[in-house]
PDB file of C-alpha atoms and ligand atoms in Angstrom:
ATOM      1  CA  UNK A   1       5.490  15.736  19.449  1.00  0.00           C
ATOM      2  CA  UNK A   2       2.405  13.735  19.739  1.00  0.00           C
ATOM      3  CA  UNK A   3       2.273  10.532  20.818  1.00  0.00           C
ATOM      4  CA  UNK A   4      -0.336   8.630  18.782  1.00  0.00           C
ATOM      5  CA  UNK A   5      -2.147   5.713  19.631  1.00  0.00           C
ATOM      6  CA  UNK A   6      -2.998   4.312  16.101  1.00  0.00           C
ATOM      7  CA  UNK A   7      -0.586   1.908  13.859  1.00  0.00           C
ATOM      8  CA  UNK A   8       1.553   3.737  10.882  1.00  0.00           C
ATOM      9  CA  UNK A   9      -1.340   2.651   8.176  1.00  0.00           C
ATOM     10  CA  UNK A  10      -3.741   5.815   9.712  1.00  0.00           C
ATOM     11  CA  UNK A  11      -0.772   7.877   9.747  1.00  0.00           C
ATOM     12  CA  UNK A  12      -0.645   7.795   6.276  1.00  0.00           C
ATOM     13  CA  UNK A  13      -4.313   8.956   5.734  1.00  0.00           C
ATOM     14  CA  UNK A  14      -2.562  11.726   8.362  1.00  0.00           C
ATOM     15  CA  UNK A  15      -0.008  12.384   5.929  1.00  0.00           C
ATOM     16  CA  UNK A  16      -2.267  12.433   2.999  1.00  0.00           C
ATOM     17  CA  UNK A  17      -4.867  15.270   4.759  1.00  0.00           C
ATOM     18  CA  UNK A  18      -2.161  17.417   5.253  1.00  0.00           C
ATOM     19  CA  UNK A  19      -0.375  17.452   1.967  1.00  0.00           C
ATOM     20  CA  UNK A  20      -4.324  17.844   0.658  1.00  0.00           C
ATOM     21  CA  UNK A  21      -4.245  21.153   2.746  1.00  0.00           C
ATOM     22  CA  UNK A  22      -1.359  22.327   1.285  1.00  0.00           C
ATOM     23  CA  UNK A  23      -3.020  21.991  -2.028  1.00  0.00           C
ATOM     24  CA  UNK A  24       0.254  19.678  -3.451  1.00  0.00           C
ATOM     25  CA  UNK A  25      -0.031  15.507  -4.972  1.00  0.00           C
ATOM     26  CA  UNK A  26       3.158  14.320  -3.019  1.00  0.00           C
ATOM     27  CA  UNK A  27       6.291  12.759  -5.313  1.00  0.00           C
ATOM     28  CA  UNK A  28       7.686  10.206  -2.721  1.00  0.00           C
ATOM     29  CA  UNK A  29      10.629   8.185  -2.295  1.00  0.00           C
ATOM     30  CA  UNK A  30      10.625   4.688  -0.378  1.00  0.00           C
ATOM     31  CA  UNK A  31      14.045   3.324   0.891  1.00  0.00           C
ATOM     32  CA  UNK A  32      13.798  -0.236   1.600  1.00  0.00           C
ATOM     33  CA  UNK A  33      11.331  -1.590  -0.227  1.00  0.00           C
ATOM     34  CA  UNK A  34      10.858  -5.519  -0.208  1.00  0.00           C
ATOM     35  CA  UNK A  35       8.083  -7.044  -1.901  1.00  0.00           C
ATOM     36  CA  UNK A  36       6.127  -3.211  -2.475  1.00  0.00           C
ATOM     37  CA  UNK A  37       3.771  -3.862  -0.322  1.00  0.00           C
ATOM     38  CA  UNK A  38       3.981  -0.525   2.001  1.00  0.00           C
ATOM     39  CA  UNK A  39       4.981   1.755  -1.228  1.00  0.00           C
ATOM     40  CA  UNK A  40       1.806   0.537  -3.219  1.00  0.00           C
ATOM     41  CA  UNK A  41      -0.447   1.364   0.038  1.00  0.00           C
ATOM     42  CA  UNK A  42       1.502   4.480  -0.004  1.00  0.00           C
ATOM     43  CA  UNK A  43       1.443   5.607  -3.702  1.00  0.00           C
ATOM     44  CA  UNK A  44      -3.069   4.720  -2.953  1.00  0.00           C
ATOM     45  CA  UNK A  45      -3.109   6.459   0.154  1.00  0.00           C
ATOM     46  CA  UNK A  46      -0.823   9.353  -0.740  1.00  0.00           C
ATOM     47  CA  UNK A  47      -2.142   9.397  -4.415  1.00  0.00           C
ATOM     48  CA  UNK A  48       1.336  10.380  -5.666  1.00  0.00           C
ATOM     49  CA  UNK A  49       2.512  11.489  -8.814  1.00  0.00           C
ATOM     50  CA  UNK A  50       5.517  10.095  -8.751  1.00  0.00           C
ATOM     51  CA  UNK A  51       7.532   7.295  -6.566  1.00  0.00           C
ATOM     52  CA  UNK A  52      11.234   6.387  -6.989  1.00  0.00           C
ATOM     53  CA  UNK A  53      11.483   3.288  -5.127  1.00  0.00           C
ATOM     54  CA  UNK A  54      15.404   2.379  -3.931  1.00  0.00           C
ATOM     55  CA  UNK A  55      15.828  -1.218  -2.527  1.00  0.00           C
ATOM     56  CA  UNK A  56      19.225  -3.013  -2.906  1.00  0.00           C
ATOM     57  CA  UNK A  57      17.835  -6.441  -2.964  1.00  0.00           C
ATOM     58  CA  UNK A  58      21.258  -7.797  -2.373  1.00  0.00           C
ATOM     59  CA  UNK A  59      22.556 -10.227   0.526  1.00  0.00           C
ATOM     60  CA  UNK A  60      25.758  -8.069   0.864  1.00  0.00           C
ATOM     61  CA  UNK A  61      23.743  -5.008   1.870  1.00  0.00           C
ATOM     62  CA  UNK A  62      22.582  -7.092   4.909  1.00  0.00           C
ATOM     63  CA  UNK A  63      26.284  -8.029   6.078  1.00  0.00           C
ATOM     64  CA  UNK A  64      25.957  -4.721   8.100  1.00  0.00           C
ATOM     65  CA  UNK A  65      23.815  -6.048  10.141  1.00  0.00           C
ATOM     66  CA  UNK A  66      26.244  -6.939  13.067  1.00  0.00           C
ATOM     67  CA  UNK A  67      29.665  -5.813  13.306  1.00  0.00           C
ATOM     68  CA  UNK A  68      31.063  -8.179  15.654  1.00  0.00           C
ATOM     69  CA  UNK A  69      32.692 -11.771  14.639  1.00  0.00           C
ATOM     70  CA  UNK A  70      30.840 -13.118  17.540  1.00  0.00           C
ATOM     71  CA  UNK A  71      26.923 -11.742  17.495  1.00  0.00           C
ATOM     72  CA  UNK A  72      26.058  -9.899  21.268  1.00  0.00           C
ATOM     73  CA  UNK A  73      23.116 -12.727  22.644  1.00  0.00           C
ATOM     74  CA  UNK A  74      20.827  -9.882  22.772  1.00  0.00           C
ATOM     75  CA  UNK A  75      21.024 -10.103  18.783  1.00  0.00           C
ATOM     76  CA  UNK A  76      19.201 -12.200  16.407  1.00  0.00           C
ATOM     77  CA  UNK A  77      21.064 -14.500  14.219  1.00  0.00           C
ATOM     78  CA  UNK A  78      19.863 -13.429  10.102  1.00  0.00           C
ATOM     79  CA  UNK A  79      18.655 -16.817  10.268  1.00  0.00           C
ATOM     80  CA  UNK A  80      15.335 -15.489  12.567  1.00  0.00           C
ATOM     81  CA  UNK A  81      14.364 -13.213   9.629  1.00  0.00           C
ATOM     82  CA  UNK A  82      14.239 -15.833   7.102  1.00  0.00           C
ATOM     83  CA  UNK A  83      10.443 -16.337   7.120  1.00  0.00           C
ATOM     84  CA  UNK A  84       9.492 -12.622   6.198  1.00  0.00           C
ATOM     85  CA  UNK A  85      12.317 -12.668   3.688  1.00  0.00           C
ATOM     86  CA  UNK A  86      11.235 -15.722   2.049  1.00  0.00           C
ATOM     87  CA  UNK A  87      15.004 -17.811   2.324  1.00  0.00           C
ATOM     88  CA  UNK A  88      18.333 -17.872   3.101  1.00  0.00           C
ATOM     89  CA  UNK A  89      19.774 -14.619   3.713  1.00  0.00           C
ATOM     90  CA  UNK A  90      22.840 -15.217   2.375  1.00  0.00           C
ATOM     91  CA  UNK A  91      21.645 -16.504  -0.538  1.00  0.00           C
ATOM     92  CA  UNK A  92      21.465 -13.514  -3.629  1.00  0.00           C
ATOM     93  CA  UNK A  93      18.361 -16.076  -4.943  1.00  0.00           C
ATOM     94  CA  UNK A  94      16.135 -15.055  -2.166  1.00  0.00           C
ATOM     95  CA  UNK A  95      17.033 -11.385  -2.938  1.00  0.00           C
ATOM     96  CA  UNK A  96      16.380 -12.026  -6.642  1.00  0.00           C
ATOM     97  CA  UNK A  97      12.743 -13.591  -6.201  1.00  0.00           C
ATOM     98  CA  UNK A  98      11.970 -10.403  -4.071  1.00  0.00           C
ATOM     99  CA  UNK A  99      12.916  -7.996  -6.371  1.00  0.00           C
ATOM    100  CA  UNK A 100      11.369  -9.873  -9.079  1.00  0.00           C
ATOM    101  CA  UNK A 101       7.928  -9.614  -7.384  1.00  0.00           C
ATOM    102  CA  UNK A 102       8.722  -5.827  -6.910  1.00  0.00           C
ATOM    103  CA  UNK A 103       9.694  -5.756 -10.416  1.00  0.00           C
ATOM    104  CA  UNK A 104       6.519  -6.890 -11.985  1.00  0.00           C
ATOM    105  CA  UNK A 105       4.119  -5.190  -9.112  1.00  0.00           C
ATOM    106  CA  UNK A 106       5.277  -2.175 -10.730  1.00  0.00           C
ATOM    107  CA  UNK A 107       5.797  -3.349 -14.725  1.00  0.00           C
ATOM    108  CA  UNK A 108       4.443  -0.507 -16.874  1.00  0.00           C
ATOM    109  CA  UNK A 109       3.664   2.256 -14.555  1.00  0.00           C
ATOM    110  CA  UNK A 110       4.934   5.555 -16.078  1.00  0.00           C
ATOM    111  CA  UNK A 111       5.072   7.126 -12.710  1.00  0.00           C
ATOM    112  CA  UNK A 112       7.204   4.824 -10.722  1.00  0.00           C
ATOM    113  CA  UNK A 113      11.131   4.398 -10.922  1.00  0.00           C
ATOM    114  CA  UNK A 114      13.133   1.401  -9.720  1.00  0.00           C
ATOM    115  CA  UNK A 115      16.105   1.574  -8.365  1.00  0.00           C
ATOM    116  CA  UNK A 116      18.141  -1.244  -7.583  1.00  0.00           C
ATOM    117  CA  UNK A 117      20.918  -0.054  -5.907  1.00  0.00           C
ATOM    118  CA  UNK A 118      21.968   0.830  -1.921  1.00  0.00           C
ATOM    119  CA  UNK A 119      20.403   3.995  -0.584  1.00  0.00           C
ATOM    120  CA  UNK A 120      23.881   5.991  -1.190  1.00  0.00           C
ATOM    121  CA  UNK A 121      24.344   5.039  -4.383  1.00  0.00           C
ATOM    122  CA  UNK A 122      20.580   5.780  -5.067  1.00  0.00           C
ATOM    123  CA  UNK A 123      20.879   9.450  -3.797  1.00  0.00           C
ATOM    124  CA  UNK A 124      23.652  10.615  -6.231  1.00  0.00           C
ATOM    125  CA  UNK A 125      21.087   9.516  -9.211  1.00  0.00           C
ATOM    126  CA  UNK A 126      18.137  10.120  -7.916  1.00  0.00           C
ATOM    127  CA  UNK A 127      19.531  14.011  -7.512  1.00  0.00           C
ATOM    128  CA  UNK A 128      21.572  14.312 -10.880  1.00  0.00           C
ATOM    129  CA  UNK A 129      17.542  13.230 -12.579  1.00  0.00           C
ATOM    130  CA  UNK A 130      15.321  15.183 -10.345  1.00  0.00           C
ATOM    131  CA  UNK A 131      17.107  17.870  -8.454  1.00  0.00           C
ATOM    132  CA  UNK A 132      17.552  18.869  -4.675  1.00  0.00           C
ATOM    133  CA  UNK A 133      13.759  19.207  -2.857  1.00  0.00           C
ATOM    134  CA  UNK A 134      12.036  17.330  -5.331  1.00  0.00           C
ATOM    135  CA  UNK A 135      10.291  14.987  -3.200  1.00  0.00           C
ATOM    136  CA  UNK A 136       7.063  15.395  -0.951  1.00  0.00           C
ATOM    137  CA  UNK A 137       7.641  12.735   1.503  1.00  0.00           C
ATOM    138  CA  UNK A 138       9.902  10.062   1.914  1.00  0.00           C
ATOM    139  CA  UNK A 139       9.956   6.627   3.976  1.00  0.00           C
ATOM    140  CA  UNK A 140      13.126   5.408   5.129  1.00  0.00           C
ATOM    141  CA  UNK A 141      13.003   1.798   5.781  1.00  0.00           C
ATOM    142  CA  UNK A 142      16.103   0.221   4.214  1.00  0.00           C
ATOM    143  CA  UNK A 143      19.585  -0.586   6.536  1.00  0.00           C
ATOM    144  CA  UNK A 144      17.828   0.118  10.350  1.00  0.00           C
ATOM    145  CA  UNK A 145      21.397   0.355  12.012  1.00  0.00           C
ATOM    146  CA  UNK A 146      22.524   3.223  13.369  1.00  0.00           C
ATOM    147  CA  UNK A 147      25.248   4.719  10.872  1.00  0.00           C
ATOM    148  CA  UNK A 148      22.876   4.109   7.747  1.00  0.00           C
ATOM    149  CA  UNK A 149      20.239   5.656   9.057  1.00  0.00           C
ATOM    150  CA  UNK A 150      21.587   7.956  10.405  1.00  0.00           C
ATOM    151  CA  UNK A 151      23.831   8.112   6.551  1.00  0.00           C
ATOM    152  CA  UNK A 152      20.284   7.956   4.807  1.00  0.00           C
ATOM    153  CA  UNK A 153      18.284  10.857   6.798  1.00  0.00           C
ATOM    154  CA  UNK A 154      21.351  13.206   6.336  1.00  0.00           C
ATOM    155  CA  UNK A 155      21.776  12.480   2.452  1.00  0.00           C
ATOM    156  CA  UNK A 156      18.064  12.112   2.004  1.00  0.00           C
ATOM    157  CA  UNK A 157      16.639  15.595   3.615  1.00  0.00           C
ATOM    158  CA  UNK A 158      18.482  17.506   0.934  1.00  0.00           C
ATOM    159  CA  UNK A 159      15.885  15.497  -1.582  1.00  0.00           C
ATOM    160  CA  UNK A 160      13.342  16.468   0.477  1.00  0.00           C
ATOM    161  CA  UNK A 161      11.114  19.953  -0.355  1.00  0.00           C
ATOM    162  CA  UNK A 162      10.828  22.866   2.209  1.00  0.00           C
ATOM    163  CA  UNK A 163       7.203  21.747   3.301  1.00  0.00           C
ATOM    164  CA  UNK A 164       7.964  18.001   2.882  1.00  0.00           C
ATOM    165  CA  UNK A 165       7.880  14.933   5.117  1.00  0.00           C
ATOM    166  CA  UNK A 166       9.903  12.308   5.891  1.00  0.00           C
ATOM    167  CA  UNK A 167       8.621   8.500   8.226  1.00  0.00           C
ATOM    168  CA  UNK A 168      10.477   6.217   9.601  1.00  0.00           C
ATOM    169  CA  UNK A 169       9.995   3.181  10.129  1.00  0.00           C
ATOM    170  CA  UNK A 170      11.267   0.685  13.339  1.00  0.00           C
ATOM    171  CA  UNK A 171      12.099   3.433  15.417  1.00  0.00           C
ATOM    172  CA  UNK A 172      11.693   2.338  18.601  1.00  0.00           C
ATOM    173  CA  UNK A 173      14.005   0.717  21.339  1.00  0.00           C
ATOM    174  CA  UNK A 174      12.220  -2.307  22.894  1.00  0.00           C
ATOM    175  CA  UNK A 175      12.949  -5.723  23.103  1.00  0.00           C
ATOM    176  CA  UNK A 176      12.282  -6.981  19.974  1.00  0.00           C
ATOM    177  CA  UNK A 177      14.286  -3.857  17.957  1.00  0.00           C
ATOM    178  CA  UNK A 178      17.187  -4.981  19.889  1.00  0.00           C
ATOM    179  CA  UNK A 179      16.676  -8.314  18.924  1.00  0.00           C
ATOM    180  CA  UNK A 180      17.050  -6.773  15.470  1.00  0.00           C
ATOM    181  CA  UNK A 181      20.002  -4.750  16.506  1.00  0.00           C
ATOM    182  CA  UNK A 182      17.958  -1.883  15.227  1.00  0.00           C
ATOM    183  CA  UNK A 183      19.568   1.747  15.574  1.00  0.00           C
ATOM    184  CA  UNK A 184      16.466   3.940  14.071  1.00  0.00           C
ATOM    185  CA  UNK A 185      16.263   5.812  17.277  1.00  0.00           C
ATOM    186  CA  UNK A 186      19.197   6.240  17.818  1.00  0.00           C
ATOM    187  CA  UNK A 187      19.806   7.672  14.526  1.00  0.00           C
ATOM    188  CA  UNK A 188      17.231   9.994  14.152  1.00  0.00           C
ATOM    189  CA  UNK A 189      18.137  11.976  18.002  1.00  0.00           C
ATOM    190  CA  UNK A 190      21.015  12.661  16.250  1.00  0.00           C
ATOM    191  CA  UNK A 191      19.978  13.565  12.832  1.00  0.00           C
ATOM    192  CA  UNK A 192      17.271  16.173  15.072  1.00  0.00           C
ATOM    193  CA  UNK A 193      20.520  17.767  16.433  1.00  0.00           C
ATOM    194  CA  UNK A 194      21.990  18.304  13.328  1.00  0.00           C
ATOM    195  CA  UNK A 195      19.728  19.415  11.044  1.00  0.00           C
ATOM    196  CA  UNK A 196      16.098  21.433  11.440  1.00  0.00           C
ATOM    197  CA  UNK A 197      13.331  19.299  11.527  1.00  0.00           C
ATOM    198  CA  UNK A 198      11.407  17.791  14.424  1.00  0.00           C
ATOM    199  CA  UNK A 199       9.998  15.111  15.270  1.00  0.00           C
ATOM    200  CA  UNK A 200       5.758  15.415  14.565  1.00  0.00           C
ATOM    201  CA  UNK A 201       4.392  11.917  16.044  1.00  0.00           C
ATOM    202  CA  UNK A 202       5.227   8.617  17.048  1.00  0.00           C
ATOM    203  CA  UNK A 203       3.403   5.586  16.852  1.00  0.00           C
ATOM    204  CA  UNK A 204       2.707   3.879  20.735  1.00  0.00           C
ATOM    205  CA  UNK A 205       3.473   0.833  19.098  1.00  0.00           C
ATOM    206  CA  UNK A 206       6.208  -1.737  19.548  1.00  0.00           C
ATOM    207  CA  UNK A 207       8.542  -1.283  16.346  1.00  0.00           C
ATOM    208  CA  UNK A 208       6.792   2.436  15.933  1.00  0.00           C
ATOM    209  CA  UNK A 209       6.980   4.930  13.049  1.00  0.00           C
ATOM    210  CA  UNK A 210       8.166   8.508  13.254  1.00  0.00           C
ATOM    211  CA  UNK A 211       7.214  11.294  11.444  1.00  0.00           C
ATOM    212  CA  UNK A 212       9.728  14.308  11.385  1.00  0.00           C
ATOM    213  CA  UNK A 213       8.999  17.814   9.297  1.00  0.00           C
ATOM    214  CA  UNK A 214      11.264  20.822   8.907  1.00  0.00           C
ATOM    215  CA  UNK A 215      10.749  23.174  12.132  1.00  0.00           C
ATOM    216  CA  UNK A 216       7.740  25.970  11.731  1.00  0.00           C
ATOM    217  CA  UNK A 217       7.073  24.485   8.548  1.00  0.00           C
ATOM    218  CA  UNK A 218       3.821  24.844   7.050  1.00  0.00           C
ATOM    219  CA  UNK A 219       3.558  21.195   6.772  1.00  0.00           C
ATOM    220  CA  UNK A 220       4.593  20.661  10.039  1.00  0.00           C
ATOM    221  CA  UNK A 221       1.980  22.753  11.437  1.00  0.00           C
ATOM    222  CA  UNK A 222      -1.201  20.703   8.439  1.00  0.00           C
ATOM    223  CA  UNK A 223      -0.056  17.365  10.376  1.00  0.00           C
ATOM    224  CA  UNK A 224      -0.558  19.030  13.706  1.00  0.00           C
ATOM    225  CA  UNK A 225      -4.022  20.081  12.223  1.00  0.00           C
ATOM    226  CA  UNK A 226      -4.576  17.156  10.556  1.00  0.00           C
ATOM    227  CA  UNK A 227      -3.915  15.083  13.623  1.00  0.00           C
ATOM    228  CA  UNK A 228      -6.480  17.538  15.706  1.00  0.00           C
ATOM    229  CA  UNK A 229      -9.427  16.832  12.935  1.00  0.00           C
ATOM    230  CA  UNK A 230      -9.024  12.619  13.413  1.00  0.00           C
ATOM    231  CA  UNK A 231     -10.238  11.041  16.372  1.00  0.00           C
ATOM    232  CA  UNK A 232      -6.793   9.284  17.239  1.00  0.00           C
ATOM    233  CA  UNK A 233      -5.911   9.805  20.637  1.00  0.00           C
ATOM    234  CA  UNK A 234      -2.837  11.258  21.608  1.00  0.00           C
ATOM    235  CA  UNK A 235      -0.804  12.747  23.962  1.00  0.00           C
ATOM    236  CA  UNK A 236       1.536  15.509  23.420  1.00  0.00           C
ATOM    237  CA  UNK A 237       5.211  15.495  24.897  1.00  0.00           C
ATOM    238  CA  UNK A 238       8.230  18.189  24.472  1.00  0.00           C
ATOM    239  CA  UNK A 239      10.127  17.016  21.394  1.00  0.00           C
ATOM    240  CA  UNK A 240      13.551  16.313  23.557  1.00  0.00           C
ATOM    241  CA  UNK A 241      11.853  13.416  25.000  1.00  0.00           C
ATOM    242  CA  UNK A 242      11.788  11.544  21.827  1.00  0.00           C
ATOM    243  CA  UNK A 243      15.030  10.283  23.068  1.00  0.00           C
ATOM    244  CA  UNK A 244      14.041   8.329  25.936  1.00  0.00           C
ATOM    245  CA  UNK A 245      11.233   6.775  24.242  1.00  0.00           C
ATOM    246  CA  UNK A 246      11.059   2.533  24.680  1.00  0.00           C
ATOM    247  CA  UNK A 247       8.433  -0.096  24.474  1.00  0.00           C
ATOM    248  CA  UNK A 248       7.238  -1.090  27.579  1.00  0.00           C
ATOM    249  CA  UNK A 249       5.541  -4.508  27.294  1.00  0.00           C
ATOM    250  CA  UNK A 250       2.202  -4.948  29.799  1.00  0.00           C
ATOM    251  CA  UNK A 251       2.205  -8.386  31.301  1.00  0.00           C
ATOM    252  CA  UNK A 252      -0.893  -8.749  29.173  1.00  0.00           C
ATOM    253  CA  UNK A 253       1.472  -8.171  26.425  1.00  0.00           C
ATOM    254  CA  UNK A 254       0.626  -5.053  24.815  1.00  0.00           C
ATOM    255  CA  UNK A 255       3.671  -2.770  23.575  1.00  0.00           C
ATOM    256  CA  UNK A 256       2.748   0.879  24.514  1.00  0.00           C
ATOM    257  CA  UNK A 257       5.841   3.863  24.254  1.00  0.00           C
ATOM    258  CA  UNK A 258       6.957   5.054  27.848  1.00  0.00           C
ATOM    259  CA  UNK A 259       9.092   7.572  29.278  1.00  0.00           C
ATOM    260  CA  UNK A 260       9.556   6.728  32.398  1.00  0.00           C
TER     261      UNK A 260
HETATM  262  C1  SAM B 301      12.231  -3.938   6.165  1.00  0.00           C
HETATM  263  S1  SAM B 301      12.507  -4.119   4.456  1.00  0.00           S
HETATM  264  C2  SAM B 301      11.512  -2.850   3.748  1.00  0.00           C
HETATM  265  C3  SAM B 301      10.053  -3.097   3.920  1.00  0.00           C
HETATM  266  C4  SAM B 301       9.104  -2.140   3.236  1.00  0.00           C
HETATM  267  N1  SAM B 301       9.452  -0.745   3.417  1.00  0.00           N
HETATM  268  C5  SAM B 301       7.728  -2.378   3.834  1.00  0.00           C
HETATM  269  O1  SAM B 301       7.301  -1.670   4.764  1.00  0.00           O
HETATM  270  O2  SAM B 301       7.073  -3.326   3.341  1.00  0.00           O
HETATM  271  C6  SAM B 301      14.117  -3.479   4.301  1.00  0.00           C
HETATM  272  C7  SAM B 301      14.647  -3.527   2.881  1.00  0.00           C
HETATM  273  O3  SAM B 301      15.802  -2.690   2.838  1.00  0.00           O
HETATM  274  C8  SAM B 301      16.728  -3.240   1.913  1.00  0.00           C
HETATM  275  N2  SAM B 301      18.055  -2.708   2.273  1.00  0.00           N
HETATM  276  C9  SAM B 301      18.806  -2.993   3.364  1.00  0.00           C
HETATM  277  N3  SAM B 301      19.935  -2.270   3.362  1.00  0.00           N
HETATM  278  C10 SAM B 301      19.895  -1.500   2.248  1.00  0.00           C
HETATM  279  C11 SAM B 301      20.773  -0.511   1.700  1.00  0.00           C
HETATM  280  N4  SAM B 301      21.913  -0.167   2.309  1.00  0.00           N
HETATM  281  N5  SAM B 301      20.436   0.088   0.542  1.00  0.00           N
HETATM  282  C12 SAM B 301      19.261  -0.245  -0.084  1.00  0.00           C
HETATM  283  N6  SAM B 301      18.387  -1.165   0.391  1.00  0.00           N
HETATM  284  C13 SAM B 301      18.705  -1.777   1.546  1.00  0.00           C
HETATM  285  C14 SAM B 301      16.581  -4.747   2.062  1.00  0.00           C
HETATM  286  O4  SAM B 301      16.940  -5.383   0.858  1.00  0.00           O
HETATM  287  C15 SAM B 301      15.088  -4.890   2.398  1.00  0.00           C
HETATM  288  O5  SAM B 301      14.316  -5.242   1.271  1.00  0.00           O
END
């Protein structure tokens, strides 16, 4: 696993070399989706041919968030997220104007599907219309607590083609993911033990991105390449130590992975 020293945007042009290696125009799926912001830079990037795009845009998806009556202090009330969501949380409105803008982003392009549903719900159509390993690459970035995606990455990989790629976002433990409550770490040392991929880099950033291919995959092995043929620094770790990855924060205040 390398540990890259570059935000998730250069990752994609990462992604994007080694898919052009492989001679294939990546069909992608983005879970979690918000305004469309990150799925337009990645349908550009990426140049995809096609992009199913699964957000719930509902206020009930994010009662998950904590399961406790009384939320742990070292958890954020909803309330703190109500800037980048644009209003109340637990009001369906502010849901409604999101989607909307997502919505019209998209209006009229042939090769982009909506869905507006949660991620489960999502999968079982998104398979019955396009079959199992249909998709290039896919970004999970929807419900970041543990059992979702955790739910998501098991469901999701069976989407997913032999030499395809999946990136997730927030996956990181530091102090503001568990200000978040976020379980995207978590999740995916888990998912690694299940099922055959590994992970391929992490961001050294504070809420990082991880990308994870199928072991001795050919793709696996054009992002190694592709990695080599950038000038990103890196260092590379054994892929067990994923699990002790966290933020440390320099007094200075810059987040940097450690695992120490
Ligand atoms: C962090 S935002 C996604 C941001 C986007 N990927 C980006 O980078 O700009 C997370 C989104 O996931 C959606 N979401 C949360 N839980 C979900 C679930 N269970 N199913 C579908 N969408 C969900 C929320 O509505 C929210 O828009």
């Amino acid at each position: 696993m390398k540990v890259v020293d570059c935000p998730r945007a250069r990752l994609y042009d990462v992604v994007a070399g080694a898919f052009t290696t492989l001679g294939r125009q990546p069909a992608m799926i983005e879970l979690g989706v918000h305004k469309g912001d990150n799925a337009t830079r990645l349908m550009d990037v990426l140049g995809t041919r096609h992009s199913v795009l699964v957000d719930a845009w509902s206020a009930e998806a994010l009662k998950t968030y904590s399961h406790f009556d009384r939320l742990p202090p070292w958890i954020l009330p909803l309330t703190a997220f109500e800037r980048y969501f644009g209003g109340s949380l637990s009001d369906q409105a502010t849901f409604d104007r999101t989607y909307e803008v997502a919505r019209q982003r998209f209006e009229g392009r042939g090769d982009v599907e909506i869905i507006r549903d949660d991620t489960i719900s999502a999968f079982a159509r998104i398979r019955d219309r396009h079959g199992d390993g249909a998709f290039d690459f896919i970004y999970v970035d929807a419900n970041h607590q543990y059992e979702y995606v955790l739910r998501d990455l098991l469901y999701y990989q069976h989407l997913l083609a032999e030499d395809g790629v999946m990136m997730l976002n927030d996956c990181c433990h530091s102090q503001k993911g568990m200000n978040q409550n976020l379980g995207v770490l978590e999740a995916v040392g888990s998912f690694l033990k299940r099922a055959d991929f590994v992970p391929v880099a992490l961001t050294s950033t504070d809420m990082s991105d991880l990308i994870i291919a199928r072991k001795g995959s050919a793709v696996a092995a054009a992002l190694d390449a592709a990695l080599d043929a950038t000038d990103i620094s890196f260092v590379e770790v054994m892929p067990q130590m994923l699990a002790a990855a966290h933020i440390r924060l320099s007094p200075q205040g810059r987040a940097r992975v450690s695992f120490a």
